[in-house]
Amino acid sequence: MPKSSQYAQKLAESASVDELSTQPLPNSTKIYIEGSRPGVKVAMREVSLSPTHLQDGSLEENQPVRIYDTSGPYTDPAIDIDVRQGLAPMRGTWIEERADSVELDRFTSDYTRLRDANITLENLRFEHVRKPRRALPGNNVTQLHYARQGIITPEMEYIAIRENLALSEAAMEEASRDQHPGQNFGANTPKFITPEFVRSEVAAGRAVIPANINHPESEPMIIGRNFLVKINANIGNSAVTSSIEEEVEKMVWSTRWGGDTVMDLSTGDNIHETREWIVRNSPVPIGTVPIYQALEKVNGVAEDLTWEIFRDTLIEQAEQGVDYFTIHAGVLLRYVPMTAKRVTGIVSRGGSIMAKWCLAHHEENFLYTHFEDICEIMKAYDVTFSLGDGLRPGCVADANDEAQFSELRTLGELTKIAWEHDVQVFIEGPGHVPMHMVKENMDEQLKHCHEAPFYTLGPLVTDISPGYDHFASGIGAAMIGWYGCAMLCYVTPKEHLGLPNRDDVKEGIITYKIAAHAADLAKGHPASQIRDNALSKARFEFRWEDQFNLSLDPDRAREFHDETLPKESAKVAHFCSMCGPKFCSMKITQEVRDYAAKQEAEKGMEEMSEKFRSEGSEIYHEV
Amino acid sequence: MPKSSQYAQKLAESASVDELSTQPLPNSTKIYIEGSRPGVKVAMREVSLSPTHLQDGSLEENQPVRIYDTSGPYTDPAIDIDVRQGLAPMRGTWIEERADSVELDRFTSDYTRLRDANITLENLRFEHVRKPRRALPGNNVTQLHYARQGIITPEMEYIAIRENLALSEAAMEEASRDQHPGQNFGANTPKFITPEFVRSEVAAGRAVIPANINHPESEPMIIGRNFLVKINANIGNSAVTSSIEEEVEKMVWSTRWGGDTVMDLSTGDNIHETREWIVRNSPVPIGTVPIYQALEKVNGVAEDLTWEIFRDTLIEQAEQGVDYFTIHAGVLLRYVPMTAKRVTGIVSRGGSIMAKWCLAHHEENFLYTHFEDICEIMKAYDVTFSLGDGLRPGCVADANDEAQFSELRTLGELTKIAWEHDVQVFIEGPGHVPMHMVKENMDEQLKHCHEAPFYTLGPLVTDISPGYDHFASGIGAAMIGWYGCAMLCYVTPKEHLGLPNRDDVKEGIITYKIAAHAADLAKGHPASQIRDNALSKARFEFRWEDQFNLSLDPDRAREFHDETLPKESAKVAHFCSMCGPKFCSMKITQEVRDYAAKQEAEKGMEEMSEKFRSEGSEIYHEV
């Protein structure tokens, strides 16, 4: 379809989001837990359960289960969704009240101004662009800056409530008793997360809160080793396929299934406008790789990149509200030749762009030489660094090599510099790594990057699984999450092959939710086993609907069940299709349990009669 | 559909296997490598690759890649497949030549005789039932028995060639240099597998060769910690759904995608006849859980089970050719009450049947009390024990508990008894286990079961993923495979929800092939990285077809690629849809590599001119 006809109608009039993305999840209620100050209303999903039918015919209530919810207002039926308007600026007041930033009259970026003046873009523009906000001169608006001053921001309080699933301290402690103690490799997660703990972790650099002051629509979340493991979903049109509406749809879809952040990796036309639509409608932090857009501005010729073009791109995106930037500042000139003998050379797009630039100019990477200039921009908007691993291995053969670990050490140096500016930082990691070499990645990162949060792409534990790389990478992701990685960048089944569609995005997200949750369980994260325990109890008691509703993907669980036993009656049947009605291990177990209880009771009776006999078999004892 | 009409036509006249299952895999040739004696012809798949286009325009050959092949004759276009005839009895001569067994005139099992006499079963019977073979009195026909006598059987030689991918010792050593050294937790895999090594591992009980003398159609394979990690696929009709032809089809389909063994878990009608069809057509060992059928024989009433009925079932199945039996002999009466407080009690079907029997009779498990009688049957046919974990945990909450580990220790005692009879044994394991508790399972198993091979179902590392449990279990499977587990029992996406269809079977198998291969890489299994390296090189060089063909699932890889870029031309294009034509990291890397080479050359030139200058800039040196 030619581009002109693609937006024959004004998007700002026609755009909508699929109804599928705005249905509440089954048997789920959106609840809001109030914090200590007005405006802190933490959204959470609560799944109601049916009661247990006890043997004596009575019913026993099952407590509803609360689930960490990334879907924002989209799954609240009380809120009208209109993507042409964007989401409400929940954090707006908090940002204003800090009185350390100012609304600008116009955008600072030259490129933004050019785009705004271009009337041919009218049909695809988001209408309600907000005026940009920037730190007042001499001010620093990062959450790290506040944390270090001892300030607990509303964002921090929101996060504390959210991480605790809005449970009380007593409930959290009880939940911890009902789960296995974990193995956390030196992480230090308390049983109950307080706002002060959030502050202290941010202050120490062990956690980040990606929260650009120009993205007040986002619901505060935290990325750090002592918090729930997070996942990121990538979206983004490319030169080859996909439209603005599709990308917005993918973002909403991603957050519905549990994406904690979304990276917009667009490389095609209209990146600027696409991003505006995404940010204005996103309840989760948005990340980008600004060098992609900068490269487009120089027509794809890496050698033509300049600091000035890149700088303008950072400001352009920061003023739109991007919450974190991947910056490949660790690809140093002297590391590039280390990749020449690799099986797959440099596979990171950003890494290869910078490598090419370095070699073409025979100069040091300008992202490295201008790193402090970048820090100045980051702290004016609170954009968090995601220090990119441009030299990550692209196959298992290249894992953990000199190029990769040299760059990692440089990222550690840059972390310290960013921290001197009170700018938040996390570190990107690989890639392709066989299982037994995964832990070394985490250990080296902790050591050289001073416990700044780690954010890895997989890693894939084998190369031979195109079409299933979500899974091959999910294995590595689960493991490194357990070892201490704070956020896992999803991989879809289309990795290495093509652009993911809606189904692929969902498949990638659910796979990564499994990895992240498995990591939380293994670390012994407080209360993380509540949902497993509730689902397993439902399974044991043949409460099929509860089992579906507690699943990561209730729709698929129900659909798969119905394929074999479609009748409504089967959902209350005390058997499943694996075994059939006459032969069911769970049914037999219940009988065993009843029998064992009877045995116990009989044993009690026997003890009683033994006592009776030993006491002389007299029914009435003399007083 | 009523059962009567289901087989209105004689299956022996109509049955066939889907053409999809008998196509060779793309660009693959079936090769046969001859062993030292006639008849040892080891089947293998070889994938041909296209050449690399070098910068100077010349072509460089890429060696074909050999792949361990479980698909048997089905993927050899030179062999006519007729499931009504069954496969050729490849091992027939070897078994006869040993002259320690005899062909019986009729089946020993009463039940088999009854079924054979039942004319209403005519339409579903396999026609070419082979006469059963049994050890001559006083003889023992197990591979373990031969191994301990120092005999290297043809099966052992076949396996050695197969495990080496039919590569020479020099080629195996070269391959080992091109891969990461592994971490093998005390396993002891040589760089090159000799027939003598196979024998010694079997003799030590560290490996088993499931090879019933009544299943001469199977291609020898080995299950042990020092060999490639294997996977099992479960099939089987249930009372609720599916037919004989479907199950045969699933078996063929499973072996096509890499199932190393297949367990027939049928519980519905016509189990006996279904099994005959499966065994006669299976190129891989077949396992069963005989207690399922025994239970059917007593109409599903566990209390009515007797040793006599069970014994007859063992003989019935052994004479059909089942290669290994799951026997839940470790579910002891005193362990049963240990499960009463569990969240999900006893979830193993076999375990719950035996538990119920024990409690009903208040007697010890008859599988335990008759264990030596069972050994006598096993060694007369060479059926391998798969000692079942009837008390495995059914949810993460119940993992690694007293019931589970008590049973494991009993399985260790039974292993020793089986070994006294020279009967082969491997041990089944869980189930549901959070990541950080997986290794304890392997460690305890090695310790208490004297290094007998371990065979686990998953384990699932979380309970909250119905619909995706192939993946949740695949994480645990990959990890425990790395730690030393010899075979991984697959889980399909339908686990806990319904009966898997063809697509589910494939999804489960590919997931588990990834897990098993990831484990081989992590252990540093010799030559295991050849395929990864070849695929990654193809990827880097944009040899799309080679990349697809080296994949675990070439069909899906190609299909996913074509969804975004369907044109044939795109398959030779030097870009992919993730980045588009102008912007491709791999393309840029090639430029970087060329540049680096040029720099190197220039550096060489500079050194030369430096030398030239230092030597006085004279073009002609005086001699």
PDB file of N, CA and C in Angstrom, chain B residues 13-79:
ATOM      1  N   GLU B  13      -6.068 -53.046   6.128  1.00  0.00           N
ATOM      2  CA  GLU B  13      -6.136 -52.789   4.687  1.00  0.00           C
ATOM      3  C   GLU B  13      -6.041 -51.301   4.385  1.00  0.00           C
ATOM      4  N   SER B  14      -6.524 -50.490   5.320  1.00  0.00           N
ATOM      5  CA  SER B  14      -6.653 -49.063   5.009  1.00  0.00           C
ATOM      6  C   SER B  14      -5.574 -48.183   5.625  1.00  0.00           C
ATOM      7  N   ALA B  15      -4.939 -48.633   6.695  1.00  0.00           N
ATOM      8  CA  ALA B  15      -4.084 -47.722   7.462  1.00  0.00           C
ATOM      9  C   ALA B  15      -2.929 -47.171   6.633  1.00  0.00           C
ATOM     10  N   SER B  16      -2.645 -45.921   6.851  1.00  0.00           N
ATOM     11  CA  SER B  16      -1.491 -45.316   6.181  1.00  0.00           C
ATOM     12  C   SER B  16      -0.966 -44.201   7.059  1.00  0.00           C
ATOM     13  N   VAL B  17       0.190 -43.720   6.696  1.00  0.00           N
ATOM     14  CA  VAL B  17       0.743 -42.619   7.471  1.00  0.00           C
ATOM     15  C   VAL B  17       0.788 -41.389   6.562  1.00  0.00           C
ATOM     16  N   ASP B  18       0.499 -40.261   7.148  1.00  0.00           N
ATOM     17  CA  ASP B  18       0.429 -39.005   6.407  1.00  0.00           C
ATOM     18  C   ASP B  18       1.710 -38.760   5.605  1.00  0.00           C
ATOM     19  N   GLU B  19       1.547 -38.313   4.386  1.00  0.00           N
ATOM     20  CA  GLU B  19       2.713 -38.029   3.537  1.00  0.00           C
ATOM     21  C   GLU B  19       3.649 -37.004   4.157  1.00  0.00           C
ATOM     22  N   LEU B  20       3.044 -36.094   4.914  1.00  0.00           N
ATOM     23  CA  LEU B  20       3.846 -35.062   5.578  1.00  0.00           C
ATOM     24  C   LEU B  20       4.932 -35.680   6.460  1.00  0.00           C
ATOM     25  N   SER B  21       4.641 -36.855   6.991  1.00  0.00           N
ATOM     26  CA  SER B  21       5.580 -37.493   7.906  1.00  0.00           C
ATOM     27  C   SER B  21       6.658 -38.278   7.190  1.00  0.00           C
ATOM     28  N   THR B  22       6.506 -38.463   5.900  1.00  0.00           N
ATOM     29  CA  THR B  22       7.474 -39.308   5.193  1.00  0.00           C
ATOM     30  C   THR B  22       8.290 -38.524   4.169  1.00  0.00           C
ATOM     31  N   GLN B  23       8.143 -37.220   4.150  1.00  0.00           N
ATOM     32  CA  GLN B  23       8.993 -36.406   3.282  1.00  0.00           C
ATOM     33  C   GLN B  23      10.365 -36.275   3.931  1.00  0.00           C
ATOM     34  N   PRO B  24      11.426 -36.400   3.120  1.00  0.00           N
ATOM     35  CA  PRO B  24      12.743 -36.088   3.702  1.00  0.00           C
ATOM     36  C   PRO B  24      12.766 -34.628   4.128  1.00  0.00           C
ATOM     37  N   LEU B  25      13.566 -34.308   5.106  1.00  0.00           N
ATOM     38  CA  LEU B  25      13.684 -32.904   5.505  1.00  0.00           C
ATOM     39  C   LEU B  25      14.463 -32.151   4.425  1.00  0.00           C
ATOM     40  N   PRO B  26      14.241 -30.848   4.318  1.00  0.00           N
ATOM     41  CA  PRO B  26      14.795 -30.107   3.174  1.00  0.00           C
ATOM     42  C   PRO B  26      16.322 -30.167   3.067  1.00  0.00           C
ATOM     43  N   ASN B  27      16.751 -30.367   1.849  1.00  0.00           N
ATOM     44  CA  ASN B  27      18.195 -30.417   1.527  1.00  0.00           C
ATOM     45  C   ASN B  27      18.946 -31.460   2.358  1.00  0.00           C
ATOM     46  N   SER B  28      18.223 -32.489   2.776  1.00  0.00           N
ATOM     47  CA  SER B  28      18.815 -33.501   3.639  1.00  0.00           C
ATOM     48  C   SER B  28      18.885 -34.840   2.917  1.00  0.00           C
ATOM     49  N   THR B  29      19.957 -35.552   3.164  1.00  0.00           N
ATOM     50  CA  THR B  29      20.120 -36.888   2.611  1.00  0.00           C
ATOM     51  C   THR B  29      20.252 -37.865   3.767  1.00  0.00           C
ATOM     52  N   LYS B  30      19.622 -39.021   3.605  1.00  0.00           N
ATOM     53  CA  LYS B  30      19.814 -40.076   4.594  1.00  0.00           C
ATOM     54  C   LYS B  30      21.097 -40.805   4.216  1.00  0.00           C
ATOM     55  N   ILE B  31      22.027 -40.863   5.151  1.00  0.00           N
ATOM     56  CA  ILE B  31      23.255 -41.624   4.866  1.00  0.00           C
ATOM     57  C   ILE B  31      23.335 -42.784   5.843  1.00  0.00           C
ATOM     58  N   TYR B  32      24.021 -43.806   5.444  1.00  0.00           N
ATOM     59  CA  TYR B  32      24.183 -44.992   6.299  1.00  0.00           C
ATOM     60  C   TYR B  32      25.666 -45.263   6.448  1.00  0.00           C
ATOM     61  N   ILE B  33      26.116 -45.319   7.672  1.00  0.00           N
ATOM     62  CA  ILE B  33      27.538 -45.571   7.923  1.00  0.00           C
ATOM     63  C   ILE B  33      27.689 -47.012   8.408  1.00  0.00           C
ATOM     64  N   GLU B  34      28.538 -47.747   7.734  1.00  0.00           N
ATOM     65  CA  GLU B  34      28.704 -49.163   8.068  1.00  0.00           C
ATOM     66  C   GLU B  34      29.618 -49.326   9.276  1.00  0.00           C
ATOM     67  N   GLY B  35      29.237 -50.251  10.124  1.00  0.00           N
ATOM     68  CA  GLY B  35      30.077 -50.584  11.259  1.00  0.00           C
ATOM     69  C   GLY B  35      31.061 -51.675  10.888  1.00  0.00           C
ATOM     70  N   SER B  36      31.617 -52.321  11.902  1.00  0.00           N
ATOM     71  CA  SER B  36      32.657 -53.322  11.640  1.00  0.00           C
ATOM     72  C   SER B  36      32.068 -54.648  11.171  1.00  0.00           C
ATOM     73  N   ARG B  37      30.775 -54.873  11.454  1.00  0.00           N
ATOM     74  CA  ARG B  37      30.222 -56.144  10.986  1.00  0.00           C
ATOM     75  C   ARG B  37      28.993 -55.897  10.119  1.00  0.00           C
ATOM     76  N   PRO B  38      28.671 -56.893   9.267  1.00  0.00           N
ATOM     77  CA  PRO B  38      27.548 -56.712   8.340  1.00  0.00           C
ATOM     78  C   PRO B  38      26.272 -56.427   9.123  1.00  0.00           C
ATOM     79  N   GLY B  39      25.466 -55.567   8.592  1.00  0.00           N
ATOM     80  CA  GLY B  39      24.190 -55.291   9.245  1.00  0.00           C
ATOM     81  C   GLY B  39      24.221 -54.070  10.138  1.00  0.00           C
ATOM     82  N   VAL B  40      25.389 -53.671  10.577  1.00  0.00           N
ATOM     83  CA  VAL B  40      25.467 -52.433  11.356  1.00  0.00           C
ATOM     84  C   VAL B  40      25.576 -51.264  10.366  1.00  0.00           C
ATOM     85  N   LYS B  41      24.447 -50.689  10.092  1.00  0.00           N
ATOM     86  CA  LYS B  41      24.384 -49.569   9.145  1.00  0.00           C
ATOM     87  C   LYS B  41      23.683 -48.435   9.859  1.00  0.00           C
ATOM     88  N   VAL B  42      24.445 -47.471  10.280  1.00  0.00           N
ATOM     89  CA  VAL B  42      23.895 -46.438  11.149  1.00  0.00           C
ATOM     90  C   VAL B  42      23.318 -45.292  10.316  1.00  0.00           C
ATOM     91  N   ALA B  43      22.027 -45.065  10.494  1.00  0.00           N
ATOM     92  CA  ALA B  43      21.349 -44.019   9.734  1.00  0.00           C
ATOM     93  C   ALA B  43      21.626 -42.647  10.340  1.00  0.00           C
ATOM     94  N   MET B  44      21.777 -41.688   9.480  1.00  0.00           N
ATOM     95  CA  MET B  44      22.115 -40.329   9.910  1.00  0.00           C
ATOM     96  C   MET B  44      21.556 -39.375   8.858  1.00  0.00           C
ATOM     97  N   ARG B  45      21.293 -38.141   9.246  1.00  0.00           N
ATOM     98  CA  ARG B  45      20.832 -37.156   8.260  1.00  0.00           C
ATOM     99  C   ARG B  45      21.976 -36.213   7.957  1.00  0.00           C
ATOM    100  N   GLU B  46      22.143 -35.906   6.689  1.00  0.00           N
ATOM    101  CA  GLU B  46      23.209 -34.976   6.325  1.00  0.00           C
ATOM    102  C   GLU B  46      22.582 -33.800   5.577  1.00  0.00           C
ATOM    103  N   VAL B  47      22.848 -32.596   6.074  1.00  0.00           N
ATOM    104  CA  VAL B  47      22.299 -31.392   5.448  1.00  0.00           C
ATOM    105  C   VAL B  47      23.371 -30.757   4.568  1.00  0.00           C
ATOM    106  N   SER B  48      23.069 -30.631   3.282  1.00  0.00           N
ATOM    107  CA  SER B  48      24.029 -29.985   2.360  1.00  0.00           C
ATOM    108  C   SER B  48      23.889 -28.477   2.449  1.00  0.00           C
ATOM    109  N   LEU B  49      24.993 -27.808   2.324  1.00  0.00           N
ATOM    110  CA  LEU B  49      24.995 -26.345   2.436  1.00  0.00           C
ATOM    111  C   LEU B  49      25.486 -25.726   1.139  1.00  0.00           C
ATOM    112  N   SER B  50      25.084 -24.493   0.910  1.00  0.00           N
ATOM    113  CA  SER B  50      25.572 -23.773  -0.261  1.00  0.00           C
ATOM    114  C   SER B  50      26.918 -23.136   0.081  1.00  0.00           C
ATOM    115  N   PRO B  51      27.675 -22.745  -0.945  1.00  0.00           N
ATOM    116  CA  PRO B  51      28.998 -22.188  -0.666  1.00  0.00           C
ATOM    117  C   PRO B  51      28.922 -20.742  -0.178  1.00  0.00           C
ATOM    118  N   THR B  52      29.987 -20.306   0.440  1.00  0.00           N
ATOM    119  CA  THR B  52      30.117 -18.909   0.863  1.00  0.00           C
ATOM    120  C   THR B  52      30.671 -18.084  -0.299  1.00  0.00           C
ATOM    121  N   HIS B  53      30.045 -16.938  -0.541  1.00  0.00           N
ATOM    122  CA  HIS B  53      30.562 -16.014  -1.566  1.00  0.00           C
ATOM    123  C   HIS B  53      31.628 -15.136  -0.945  1.00  0.00           C
ATOM    124  N   LEU B  54      32.827 -15.335  -1.323  1.00  0.00           N
ATOM    125  CA  LEU B  54      33.913 -14.533  -0.760  1.00  0.00           C
ATOM    126  C   LEU B  54      33.973 -13.160  -1.441  1.00  0.00           C
ATOM    127  N   GLN B  55      34.684 -12.240  -0.796  1.00  0.00           N
ATOM    128  CA  GLN B  55      34.778 -10.864  -1.294  1.00  0.00           C
ATOM    129  C   GLN B  55      35.360 -10.797  -2.699  1.00  0.00           C
ATOM    130  N   ASP B  56      36.294 -11.700  -2.979  1.00  0.00           N
ATOM    131  CA  ASP B  56      36.934 -11.646  -4.293  1.00  0.00           C
ATOM    132  C   ASP B  56      36.093 -12.322  -5.371  1.00  0.00           C
ATOM    133  N   GLY B  57      34.865 -12.673  -5.022  1.00  0.00           N
ATOM    134  CA  GLY B  57      33.978 -13.256  -6.020  1.00  0.00           C
ATOM    135  C   GLY B  57      34.064 -14.768  -6.113  1.00  0.00           C
ATOM    136  N   SER B  58      35.028 -15.337  -5.445  1.00  0.00           N
ATOM    137  CA  SER B  58      35.157 -16.796  -5.512  1.00  0.00           C
ATOM    138  C   SER B  58      34.217 -17.467  -4.499  1.00  0.00           C
ATOM    139  N   LEU B  59      34.096 -18.756  -4.634  1.00  0.00           N
ATOM    140  CA  LEU B  59      33.211 -19.512  -3.748  1.00  0.00           C
ATOM    141  C   LEU B  59      34.029 -20.402  -2.824  1.00  0.00           C
ATOM    142  N   GLU B  60      33.554 -20.519  -1.590  1.00  0.00           N
ATOM    143  CA  GLU B  60      34.209 -21.410  -0.643  1.00  0.00           C
ATOM    144  C   GLU B  60      33.179 -22.432  -0.184  1.00  0.00           C
ATOM    145  N   GLU B  61      33.514 -23.693  -0.310  1.00  0.00           N
ATOM    146  CA  GLU B  61      32.580 -24.760   0.075  1.00  0.00           C
ATOM    147  C   GLU B  61      32.273 -24.708   1.570  1.00  0.00           C
ATOM    148  N   ASN B  62      31.074 -25.097   1.938  1.00  0.00           N
ATOM    149  CA  ASN B  62      30.747 -25.344   3.348  1.00  0.00           C
ATOM    150  C   ASN B  62      30.435 -26.820   3.518  1.00  0.00           C
ATOM    151  N   GLN B  63      31.123 -27.458   4.442  1.00  0.00           N
ATOM    152  CA  GLN B  63      30.935 -28.890   4.681  1.00  0.00           C
ATOM    153  C   GLN B  63      29.490 -29.194   5.062  1.00  0.00           C
ATOM    154  N   PRO B  64      28.948 -30.304   4.556  1.00  0.00           N
ATOM    155  CA  PRO B  64      27.612 -30.707   5.016  1.00  0.00           C
ATOM    156  C   PRO B  64      27.635 -30.981   6.521  1.00  0.00           C
ATOM    157  N   VAL B  65      26.489 -30.812   7.150  1.00  0.00           N
ATOM    158  CA  VAL B  65      26.405 -31.014   8.595  1.00  0.00           C
ATOM    159  C   VAL B  65      25.582 -32.273   8.884  1.00  0.00           C
ATOM    160  N   ARG B  66      26.139 -33.145   9.702  1.00  0.00           N
ATOM    161  CA  ARG B  66      25.436 -34.377  10.051  1.00  0.00           C
ATOM    162  C   ARG B  66      24.593 -34.169  11.302  1.00  0.00           C
ATOM    163  N   ILE B  67      23.410 -34.736  11.263  1.00  0.00           N
ATOM    164  CA  ILE B  67      22.475 -34.556  12.368  1.00  0.00           C
ATOM    165  C   ILE B  67      21.974 -35.917  12.848  1.00  0.00           C
ATOM    166  N   TYR B  68      22.025 -36.102  14.148  1.00  0.00           N
ATOM    167  CA  TYR B  68      21.502 -37.305  14.795  1.00  0.00           C
ATOM    168  C   TYR B  68      20.046 -37.442  14.374  1.00  0.00           C
ATOM    169  N   ASP B  69      19.677 -38.619  13.902  1.00  0.00           N
ATOM    170  CA  ASP B  69      18.399 -38.776  13.214  1.00  0.00           C
ATOM    171  C   ASP B  69      17.555 -39.870  13.872  1.00  0.00           C
ATOM    172  N   THR B  70      16.419 -39.484  14.401  1.00  0.00           N
ATOM    173  CA  THR B  70      15.555 -40.460  15.074  1.00  0.00           C
ATOM    174  C   THR B  70      14.398 -40.919  14.187  1.00  0.00           C
ATOM    175  N   SER B  71      14.349 -40.431  12.964  1.00  0.00           N
ATOM    176  CA  SER B  71      13.125 -40.627  12.167  1.00  0.00           C
ATOM    177  C   SER B  71      13.044 -41.982  11.487  1.00  0.00           C
ATOM    178  N   GLY B  72      14.112 -42.757  11.549  1.00  0.00           N
ATOM    179  CA  GLY B  72      14.074 -44.104  10.977  1.00  0.00           C
ATOM    180  C   GLY B  72      13.845 -44.090   9.483  1.00  0.00           C
ATOM    181  N   PRO B  73      13.303 -45.193   8.957  1.00  0.00           N
ATOM    182  CA  PRO B  73      13.131 -45.311   7.510  1.00  0.00           C
ATOM    183  C   PRO B  73      12.139 -44.300   6.923  1.00  0.00           C
ATOM    184  N   TYR B  74      11.335 -43.661   7.776  1.00  0.00           N
ATOM    185  CA  TYR B  74      10.267 -42.802   7.247  1.00  0.00           C
ATOM    186  C   TYR B  74      10.783 -41.669   6.371  1.00  0.00           C
ATOM    187  N   THR B  75      11.985 -41.189   6.661  1.00  0.00           N
ATOM    188  CA  THR B  75      12.487 -40.056   5.883  1.00  0.00           C
ATOM    189  C   THR B  75      13.482 -40.494   4.808  1.00  0.00           C
ATOM    190  N   ASP B  76      13.523 -41.803   4.540  1.00  0.00           N
ATOM    191  CA  ASP B  76      14.382 -42.295   3.457  1.00  0.00           C
ATOM    192  C   ASP B  76      13.508 -42.561   2.237  1.00  0.00           C
ATOM    193  N   PRO B  77      13.636 -41.719   1.202  1.00  0.00           N
ATOM    194  CA  PRO B  77      12.747 -41.880   0.039  1.00  0.00           C
ATOM    195  C   PRO B  77      12.976 -43.203  -0.685  1.00  0.00           C
ATOM    196  N   ALA B  78      14.097 -43.867  -0.396  1.00  0.00           N
ATOM    197  CA  ALA B  78      14.382 -45.141  -1.059  1.00  0.00           C
ATOM    198  C   ALA B  78      13.593 -46.287  -0.427  1.00  0.00           C
ATOM    199  N   ILE B  79      12.984 -46.028   0.721  1.00  0.00           N
ATOM    200  CA  ILE B  79      12.253 -47.106   1.405  1.00  0.00           C
ATOM    201  C   ILE B  79      10.747 -46.882   1.292  1.00  0.00           C
TER     202      ILE B  79
END
